[in-house]
mmCIF file of C-alpha atoms in Angstrom:
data_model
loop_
_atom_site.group_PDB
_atom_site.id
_atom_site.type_symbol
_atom_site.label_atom_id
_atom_site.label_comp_id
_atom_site.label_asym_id
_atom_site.label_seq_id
_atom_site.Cartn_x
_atom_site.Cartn_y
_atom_site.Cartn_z
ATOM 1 C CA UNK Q 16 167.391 142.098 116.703
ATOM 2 C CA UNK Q 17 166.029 141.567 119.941
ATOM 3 C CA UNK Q 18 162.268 142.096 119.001
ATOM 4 C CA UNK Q 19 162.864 139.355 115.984
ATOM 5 C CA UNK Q 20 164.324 136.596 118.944
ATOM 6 C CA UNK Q 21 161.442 137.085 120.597
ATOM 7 C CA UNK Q 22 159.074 136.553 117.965
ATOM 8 C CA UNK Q 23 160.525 133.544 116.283
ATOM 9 C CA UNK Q 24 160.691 132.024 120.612
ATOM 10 C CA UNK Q 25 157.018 132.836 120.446
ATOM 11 C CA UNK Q 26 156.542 130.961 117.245
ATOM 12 C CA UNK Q 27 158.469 128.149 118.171
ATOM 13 C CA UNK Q 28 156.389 128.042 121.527
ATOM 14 C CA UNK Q 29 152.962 128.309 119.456
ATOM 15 C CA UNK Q 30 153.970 125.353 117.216
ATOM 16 C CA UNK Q 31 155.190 123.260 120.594
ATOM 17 C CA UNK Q 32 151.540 124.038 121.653
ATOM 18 C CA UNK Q 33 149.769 122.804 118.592
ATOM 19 C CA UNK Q 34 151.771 119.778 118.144
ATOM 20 C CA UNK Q 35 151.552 118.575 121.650
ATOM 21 C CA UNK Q 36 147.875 119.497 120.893
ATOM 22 C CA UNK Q 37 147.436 117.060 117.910
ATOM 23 C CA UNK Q 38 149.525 114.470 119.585
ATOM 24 C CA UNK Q 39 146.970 114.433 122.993
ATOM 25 C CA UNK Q 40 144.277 113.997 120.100
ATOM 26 C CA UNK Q 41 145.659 111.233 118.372
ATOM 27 C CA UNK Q 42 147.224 109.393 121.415
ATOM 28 C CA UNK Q 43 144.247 109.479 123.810
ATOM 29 C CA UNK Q 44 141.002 110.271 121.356
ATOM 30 C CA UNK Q 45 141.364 107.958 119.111
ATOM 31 C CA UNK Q 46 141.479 104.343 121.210
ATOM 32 C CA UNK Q 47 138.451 105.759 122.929
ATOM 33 C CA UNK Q 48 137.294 105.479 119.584
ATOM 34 C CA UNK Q 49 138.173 102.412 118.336
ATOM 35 C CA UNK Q 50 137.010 100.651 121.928
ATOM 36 C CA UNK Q 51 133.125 102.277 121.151
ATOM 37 C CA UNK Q 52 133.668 101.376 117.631
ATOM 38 C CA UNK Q 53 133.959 98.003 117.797
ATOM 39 C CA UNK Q 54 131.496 97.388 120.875
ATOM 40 C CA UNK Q 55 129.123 99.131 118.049
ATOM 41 C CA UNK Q 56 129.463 96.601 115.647
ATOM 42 C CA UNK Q 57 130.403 93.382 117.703
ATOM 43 C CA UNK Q 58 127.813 94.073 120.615
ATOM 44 C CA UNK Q 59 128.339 95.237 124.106
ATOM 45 C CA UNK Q 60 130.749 93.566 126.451
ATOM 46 C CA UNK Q 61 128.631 90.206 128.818
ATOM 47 C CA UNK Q 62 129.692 90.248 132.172
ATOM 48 C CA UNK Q 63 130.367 86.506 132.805
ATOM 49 C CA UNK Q 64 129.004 87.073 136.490
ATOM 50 C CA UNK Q 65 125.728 87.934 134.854
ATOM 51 C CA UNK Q 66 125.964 85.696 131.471
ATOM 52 C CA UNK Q 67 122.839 82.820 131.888
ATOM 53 C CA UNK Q 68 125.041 79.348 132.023
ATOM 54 C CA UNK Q 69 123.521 77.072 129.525
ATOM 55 C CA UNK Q 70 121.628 74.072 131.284
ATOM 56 C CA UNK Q 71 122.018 70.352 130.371
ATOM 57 C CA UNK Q 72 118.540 68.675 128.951
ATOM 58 C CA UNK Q 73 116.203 68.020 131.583
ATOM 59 C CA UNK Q 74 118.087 69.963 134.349
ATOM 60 C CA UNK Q 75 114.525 70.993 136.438
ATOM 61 C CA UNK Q 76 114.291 67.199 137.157
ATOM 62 C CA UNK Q 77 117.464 66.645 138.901
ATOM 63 C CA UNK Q 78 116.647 65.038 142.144
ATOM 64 C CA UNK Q 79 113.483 63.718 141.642
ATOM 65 C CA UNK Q 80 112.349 60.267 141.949
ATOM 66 C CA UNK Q 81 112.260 58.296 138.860
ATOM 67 C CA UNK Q 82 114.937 60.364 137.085
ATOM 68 C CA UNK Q 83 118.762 59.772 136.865
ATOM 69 C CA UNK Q 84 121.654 62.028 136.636
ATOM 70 C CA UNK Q 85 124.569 61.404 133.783
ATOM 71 C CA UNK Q 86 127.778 60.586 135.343
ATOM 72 C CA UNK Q 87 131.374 60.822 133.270
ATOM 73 C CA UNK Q 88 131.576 57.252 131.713
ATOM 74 C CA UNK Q 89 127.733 56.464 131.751
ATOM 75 C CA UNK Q 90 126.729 55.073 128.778
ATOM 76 C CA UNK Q 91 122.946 54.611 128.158
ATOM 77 C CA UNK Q 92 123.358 50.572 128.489
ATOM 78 C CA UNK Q 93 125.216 51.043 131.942
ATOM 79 C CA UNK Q 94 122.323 53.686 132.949
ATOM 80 C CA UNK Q 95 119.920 50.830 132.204
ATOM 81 C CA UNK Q 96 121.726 48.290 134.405
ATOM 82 C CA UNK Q 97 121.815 50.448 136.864
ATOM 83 C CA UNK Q 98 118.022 51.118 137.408
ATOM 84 C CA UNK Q 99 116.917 47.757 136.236
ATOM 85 C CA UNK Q 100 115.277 48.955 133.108
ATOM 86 C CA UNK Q 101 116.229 48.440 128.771
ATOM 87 C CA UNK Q 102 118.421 50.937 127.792
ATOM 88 C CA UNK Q 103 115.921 51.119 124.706
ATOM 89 C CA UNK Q 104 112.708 51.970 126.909
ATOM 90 C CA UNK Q 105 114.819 55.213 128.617
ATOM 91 C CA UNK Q 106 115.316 55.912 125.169
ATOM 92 C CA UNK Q 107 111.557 56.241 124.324
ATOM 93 C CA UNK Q 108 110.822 57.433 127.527
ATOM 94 C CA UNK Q 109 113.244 60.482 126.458
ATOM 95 C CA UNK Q 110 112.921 60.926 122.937
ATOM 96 C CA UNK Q 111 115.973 60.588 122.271
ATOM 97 C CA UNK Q 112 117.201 61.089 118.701
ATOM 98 C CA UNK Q 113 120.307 59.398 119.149
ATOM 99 C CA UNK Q 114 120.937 57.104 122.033
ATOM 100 C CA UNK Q 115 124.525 57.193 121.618
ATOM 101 C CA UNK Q 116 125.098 60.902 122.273
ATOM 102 C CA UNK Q 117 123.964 61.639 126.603
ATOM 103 C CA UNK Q 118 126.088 64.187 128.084
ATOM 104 C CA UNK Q 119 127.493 64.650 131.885
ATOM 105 C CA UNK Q 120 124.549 66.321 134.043
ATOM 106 C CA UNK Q 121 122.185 65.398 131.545
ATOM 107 C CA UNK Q 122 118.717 63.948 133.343
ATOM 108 C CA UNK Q 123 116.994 61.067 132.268
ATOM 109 C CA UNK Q 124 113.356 59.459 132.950
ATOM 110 C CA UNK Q 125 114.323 56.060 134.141
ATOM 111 C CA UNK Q 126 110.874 54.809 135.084
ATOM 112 C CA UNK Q 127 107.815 54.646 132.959
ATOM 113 C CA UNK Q 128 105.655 57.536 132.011
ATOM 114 C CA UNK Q 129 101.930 58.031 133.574
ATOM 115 C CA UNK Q 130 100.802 56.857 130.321
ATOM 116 C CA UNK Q 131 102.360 53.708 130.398
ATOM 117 C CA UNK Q 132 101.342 53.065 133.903
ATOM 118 C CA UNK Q 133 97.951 54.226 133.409
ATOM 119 C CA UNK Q 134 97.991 52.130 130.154
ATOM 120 C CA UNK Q 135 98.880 48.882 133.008
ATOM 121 C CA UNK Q 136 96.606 49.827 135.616
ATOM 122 C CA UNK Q 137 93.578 49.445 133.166
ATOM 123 C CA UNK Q 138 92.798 45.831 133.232
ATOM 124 C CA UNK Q 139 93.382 45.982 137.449
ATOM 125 C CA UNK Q 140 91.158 48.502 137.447
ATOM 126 C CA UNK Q 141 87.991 46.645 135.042
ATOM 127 C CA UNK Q 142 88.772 43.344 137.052
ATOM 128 C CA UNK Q 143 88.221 44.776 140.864
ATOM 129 C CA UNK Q 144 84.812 46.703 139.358
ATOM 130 C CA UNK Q 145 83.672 43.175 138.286
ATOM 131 C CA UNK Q 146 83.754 41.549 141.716
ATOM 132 C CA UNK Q 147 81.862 44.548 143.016
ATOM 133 C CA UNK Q 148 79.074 44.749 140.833
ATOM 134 C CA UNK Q 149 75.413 44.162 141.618
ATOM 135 C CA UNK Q 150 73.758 40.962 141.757
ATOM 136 C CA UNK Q 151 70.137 40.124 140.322
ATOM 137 C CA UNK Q 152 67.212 40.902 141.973
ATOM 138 C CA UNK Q 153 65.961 38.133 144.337
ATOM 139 C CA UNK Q 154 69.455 37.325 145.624
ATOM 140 C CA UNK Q 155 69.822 40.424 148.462
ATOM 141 C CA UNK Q 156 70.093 38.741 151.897
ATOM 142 C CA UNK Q 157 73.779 36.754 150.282
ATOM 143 C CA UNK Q 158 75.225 39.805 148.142
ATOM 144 C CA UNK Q 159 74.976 42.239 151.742
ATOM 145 C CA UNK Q 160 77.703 39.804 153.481
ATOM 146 C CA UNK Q 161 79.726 39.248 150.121
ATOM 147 C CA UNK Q 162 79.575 43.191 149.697
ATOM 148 C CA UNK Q 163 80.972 43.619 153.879
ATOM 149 C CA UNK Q 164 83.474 40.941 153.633
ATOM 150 C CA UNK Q 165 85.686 43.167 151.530
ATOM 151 C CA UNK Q 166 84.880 46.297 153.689
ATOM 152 C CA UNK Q 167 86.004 44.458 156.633
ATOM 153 C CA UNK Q 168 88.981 43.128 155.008
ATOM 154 C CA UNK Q 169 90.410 46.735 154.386
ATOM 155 C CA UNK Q 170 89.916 47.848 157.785
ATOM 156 C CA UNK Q 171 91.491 44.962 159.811
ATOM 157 C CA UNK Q 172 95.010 45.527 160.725
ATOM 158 C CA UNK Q 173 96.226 42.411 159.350
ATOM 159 C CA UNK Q 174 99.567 41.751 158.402
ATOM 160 C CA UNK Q 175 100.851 43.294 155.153
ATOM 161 C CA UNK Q 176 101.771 40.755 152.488
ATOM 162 C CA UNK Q 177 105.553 40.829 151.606
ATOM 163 C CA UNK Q 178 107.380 43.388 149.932
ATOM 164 C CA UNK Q 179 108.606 40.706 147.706
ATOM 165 C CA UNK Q 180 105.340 38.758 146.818
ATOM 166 C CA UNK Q 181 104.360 42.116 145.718
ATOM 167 C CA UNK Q 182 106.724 42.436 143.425
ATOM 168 C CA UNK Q 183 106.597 39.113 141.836
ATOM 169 C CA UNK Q 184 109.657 37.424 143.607
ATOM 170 C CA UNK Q 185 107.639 34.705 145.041
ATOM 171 C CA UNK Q 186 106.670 34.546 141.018
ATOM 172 C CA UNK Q 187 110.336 33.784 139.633
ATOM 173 C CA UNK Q 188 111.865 30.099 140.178
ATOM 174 C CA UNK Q 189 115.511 30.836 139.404
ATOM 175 C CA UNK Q 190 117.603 28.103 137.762
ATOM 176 C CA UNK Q 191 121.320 27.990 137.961
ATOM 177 C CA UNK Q 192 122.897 29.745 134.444
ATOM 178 C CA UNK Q 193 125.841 27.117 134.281
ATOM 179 C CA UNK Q 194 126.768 24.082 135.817
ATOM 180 C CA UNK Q 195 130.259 24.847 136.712
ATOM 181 C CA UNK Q 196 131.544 25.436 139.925
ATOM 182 C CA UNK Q 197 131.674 29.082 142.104
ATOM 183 C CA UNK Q 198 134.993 30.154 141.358
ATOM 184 C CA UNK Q 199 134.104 33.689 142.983
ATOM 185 C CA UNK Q 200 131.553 34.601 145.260
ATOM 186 C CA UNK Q 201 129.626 37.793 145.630
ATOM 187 C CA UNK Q 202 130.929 41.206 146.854
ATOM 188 C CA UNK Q 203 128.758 43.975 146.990
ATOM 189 C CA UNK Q 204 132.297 46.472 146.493
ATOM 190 C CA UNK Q 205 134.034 44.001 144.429
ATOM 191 C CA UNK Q 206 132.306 41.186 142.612
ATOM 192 C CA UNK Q 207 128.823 42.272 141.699
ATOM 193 C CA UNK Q 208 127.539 38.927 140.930
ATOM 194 C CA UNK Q 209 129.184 35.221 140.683
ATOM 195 C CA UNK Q 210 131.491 33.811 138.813
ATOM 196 C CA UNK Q 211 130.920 30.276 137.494
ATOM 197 C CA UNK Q 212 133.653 27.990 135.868
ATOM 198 C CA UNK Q 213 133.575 26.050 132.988
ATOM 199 C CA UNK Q 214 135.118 25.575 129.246
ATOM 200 C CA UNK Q 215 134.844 27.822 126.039
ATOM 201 C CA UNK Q 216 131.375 26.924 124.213
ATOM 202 C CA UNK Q 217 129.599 25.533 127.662
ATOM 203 C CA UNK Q 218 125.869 26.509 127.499
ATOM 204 C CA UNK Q 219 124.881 29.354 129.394
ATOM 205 C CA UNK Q 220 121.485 29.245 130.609
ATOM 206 C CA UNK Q 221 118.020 31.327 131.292
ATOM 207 C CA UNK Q 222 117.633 32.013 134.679
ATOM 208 C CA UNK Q 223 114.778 32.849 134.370
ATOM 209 C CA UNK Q 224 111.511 33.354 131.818
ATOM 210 C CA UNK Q 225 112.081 37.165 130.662
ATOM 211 C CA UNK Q 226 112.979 39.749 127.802
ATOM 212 C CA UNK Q 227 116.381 40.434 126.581
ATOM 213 C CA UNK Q 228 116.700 43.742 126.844
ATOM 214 C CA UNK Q 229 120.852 43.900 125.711
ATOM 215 C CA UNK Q 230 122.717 41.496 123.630
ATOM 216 C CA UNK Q 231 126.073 43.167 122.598
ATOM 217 C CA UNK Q 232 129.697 44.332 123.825
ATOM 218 C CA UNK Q 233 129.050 48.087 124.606
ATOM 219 C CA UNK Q 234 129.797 47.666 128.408
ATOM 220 C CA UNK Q 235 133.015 47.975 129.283
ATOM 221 C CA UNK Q 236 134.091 44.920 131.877
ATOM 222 C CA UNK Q 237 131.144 42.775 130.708
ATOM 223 C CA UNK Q 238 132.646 41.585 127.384
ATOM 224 C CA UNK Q 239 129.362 39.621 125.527
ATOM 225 C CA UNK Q 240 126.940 40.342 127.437
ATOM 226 C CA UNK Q 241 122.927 39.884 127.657
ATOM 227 C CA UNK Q 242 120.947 41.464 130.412
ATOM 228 C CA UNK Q 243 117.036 39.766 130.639
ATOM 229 C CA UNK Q 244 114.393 41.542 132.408
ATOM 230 C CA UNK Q 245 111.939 39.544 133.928
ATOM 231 C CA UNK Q 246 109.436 41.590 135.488
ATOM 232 C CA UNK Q 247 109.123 45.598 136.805
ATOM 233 C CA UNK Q 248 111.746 44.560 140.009
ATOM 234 C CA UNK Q 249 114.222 41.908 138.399
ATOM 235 C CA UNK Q 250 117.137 41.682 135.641
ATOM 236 C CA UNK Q 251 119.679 38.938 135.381
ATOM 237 C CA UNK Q 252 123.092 39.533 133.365
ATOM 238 C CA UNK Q 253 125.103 36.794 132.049
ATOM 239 C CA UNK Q 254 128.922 38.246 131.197
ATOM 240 C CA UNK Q 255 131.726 37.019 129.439
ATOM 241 C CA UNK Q 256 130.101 35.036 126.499
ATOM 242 C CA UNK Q 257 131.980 33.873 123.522
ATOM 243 C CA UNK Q 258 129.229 33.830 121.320
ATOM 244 C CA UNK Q 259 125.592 34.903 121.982
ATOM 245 C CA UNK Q 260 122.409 33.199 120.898
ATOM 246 C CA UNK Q 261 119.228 35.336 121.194
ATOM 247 C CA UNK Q 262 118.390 39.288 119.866
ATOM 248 C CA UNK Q 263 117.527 42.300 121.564
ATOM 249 C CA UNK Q 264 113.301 42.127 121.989
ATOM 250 C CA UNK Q 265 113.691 38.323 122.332
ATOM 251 C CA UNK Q 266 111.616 36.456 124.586
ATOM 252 C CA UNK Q 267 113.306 33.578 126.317
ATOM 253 C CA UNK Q 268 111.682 30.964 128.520
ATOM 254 C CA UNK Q 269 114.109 29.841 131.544
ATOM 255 C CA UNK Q 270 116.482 26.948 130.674
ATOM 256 C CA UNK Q 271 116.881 28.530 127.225
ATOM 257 C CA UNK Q 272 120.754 28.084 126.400
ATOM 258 C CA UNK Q 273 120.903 31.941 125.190
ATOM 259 C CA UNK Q 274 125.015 31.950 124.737
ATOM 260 C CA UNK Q 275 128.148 29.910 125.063
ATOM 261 C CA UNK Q 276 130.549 30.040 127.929
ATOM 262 C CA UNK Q 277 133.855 32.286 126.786
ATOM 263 C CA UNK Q 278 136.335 34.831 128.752
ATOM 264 C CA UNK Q 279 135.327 37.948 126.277
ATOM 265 C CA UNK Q 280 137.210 41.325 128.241
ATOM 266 C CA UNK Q 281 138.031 38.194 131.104
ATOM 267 C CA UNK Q 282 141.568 36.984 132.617
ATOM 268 C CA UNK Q 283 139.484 33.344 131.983
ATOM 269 C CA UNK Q 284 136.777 31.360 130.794
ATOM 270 C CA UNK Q 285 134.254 31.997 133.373
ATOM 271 C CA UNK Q 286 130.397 33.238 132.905
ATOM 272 C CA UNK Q 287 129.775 36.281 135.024
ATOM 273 C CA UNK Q 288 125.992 36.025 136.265
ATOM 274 C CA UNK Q 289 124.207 38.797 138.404
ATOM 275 C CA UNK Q 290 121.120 39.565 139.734
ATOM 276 C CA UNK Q 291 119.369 43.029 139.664
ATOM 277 C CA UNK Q 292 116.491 43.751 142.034
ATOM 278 C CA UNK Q 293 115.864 47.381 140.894
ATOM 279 C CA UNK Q 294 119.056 48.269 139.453
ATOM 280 C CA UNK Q 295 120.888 47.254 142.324
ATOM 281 C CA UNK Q 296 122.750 44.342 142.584
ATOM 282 C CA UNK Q 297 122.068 41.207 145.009
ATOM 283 C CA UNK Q 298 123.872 38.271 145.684
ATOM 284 C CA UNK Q 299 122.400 35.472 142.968
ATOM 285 C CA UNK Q 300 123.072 32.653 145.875
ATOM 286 C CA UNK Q 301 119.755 33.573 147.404
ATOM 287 C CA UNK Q 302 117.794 33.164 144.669
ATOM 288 C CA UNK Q 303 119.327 29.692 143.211
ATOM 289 C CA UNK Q 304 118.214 26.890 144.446
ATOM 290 C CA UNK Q 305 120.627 24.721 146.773
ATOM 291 C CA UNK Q 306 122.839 22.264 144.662
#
């Protein structure tokens, strides 16, 4: 009676030992498992600290000269305002395939390509090699001073012309855009430009001979708006329109009336004029002449 207790204990103790046996293989084998399983078949784990962060278009150029960094809220119209040149030429100069669509940290060219500058520099270049060349034989004694006048010139320490004449300013004879009086003045932190009075449908006025590079309502603050570039250093803006006159591509001679006075995205009928000297703004008051 004894002998059969003790072998049904040991059974019972044997079949303890194999189930707890299965149950360690089920509970801990089988997640291992399923853990190299699926890192089979849906790839190995990325450590994030190690994972390459994808880099906005034209990232290696951040920094550099001639190149301009996409803010939150910069459209490519505001980016041209801001460097002074059409928001269609960045969009050449970047091939973009659809100027509407820039992203934050994006970098754009905002000044031409060597192409385009080479392209420029051409006719400089053909016109100083003309006032250099050789004279005809017979005529030696004159040519020797003409040919050390120029030498002479480059050495002397004269006085550099002005930054401005250099760029053209001396070139531009600004005009006032409206006849109305300065209801607000220029503020480098505030007002960007000035503010001239008037009535709905008052002619607004060319500066300035140039190209309209913008004619539309895509910047916020500026309601109708046309921006004219005149040359490499200057743009004008004219804000506020009710109605505009001239096309994007449009050459305008200064005078032109190019829109009509209005309060478009304004608290009142009022024509928003500023000046650009490379993107930045200036106050407009010393470049019009003295009423």
């Amino acid at each position: 009676m004894f002998g059969v207790r003790r072998l049904a204990l040991a059974g019972a103790c044997v079949a303890v030992v194999v189930l707890s046996g299965c149950g360690s293989t089920a509970v801990n084998r089988a997640p291992v498992e399923d853990r190299g399983s699926s890192a089979g078949k849906a790839g190995t784990v990325i450590d994030p600290r190690t994972q390459a962060v994808k880099q906005p278009p034209g990232f290696e150029n951040a920094g550099k000269a001639g190149y301009y960094t996409v803010k939150p809220g910069d459209t490519l119209m505001r980016i041209g305002l801001e460097t002074g040149q059409g928001h269609k030429d960045i969009a050449r100069w970047n091939a973009l395939d659809n100027p509407d669509k820039i992203e934050v940290g994006q970098v754009l060219r905002v000044v031409p390509p060597v192409a385009d500058t080479v392209a420029v520099a051409k006719p400089v270049a053909s016109s100083s090699a003309t006032t250099t060349s050789l004279p005809a034989a017979g005529a030696a004694s004159a040519p020797a001073k003409a040919a050390s006048t120029p030498v002479a010139a480059a050495s002397a320490p004269s006085t550099p012309a002005p930054a401005a004449a250099a760029s053209g300013e001396d070139e531009l004879a600004w005009i006032w855009p409206g006849n109305g009086p300065v209801v607000a003045g220029f503020d480098e932190a505030k007002n960007k430009g000035l503010d001239i009075g008037g009535n709905a449908g008052d002619p607004v006025l060319a500066a300035g001979e140039g190209k309209v590079v913008y004619a539309g309502a895509g910047l916020r603050g500026y309601g109708n708006l046309i921006i004219l570039k005149h040359n490499n250093t200057y743009l004008t803006a004219y804000a506020h329109n009710q109605t505009l006159l001239v096309k994007e591509d449009q050459t305008v001679k200064k005078g032109q009336k190019i829109a009509e006075m209005g309060s478009s995205d304004a608290d009142r009928v009022k024509l928003h004029f500023e000046v650009r000297r490379q993107g930045k703004p200036v106050d407009p008051a010393r470049y019009l002449p003295a009423r």
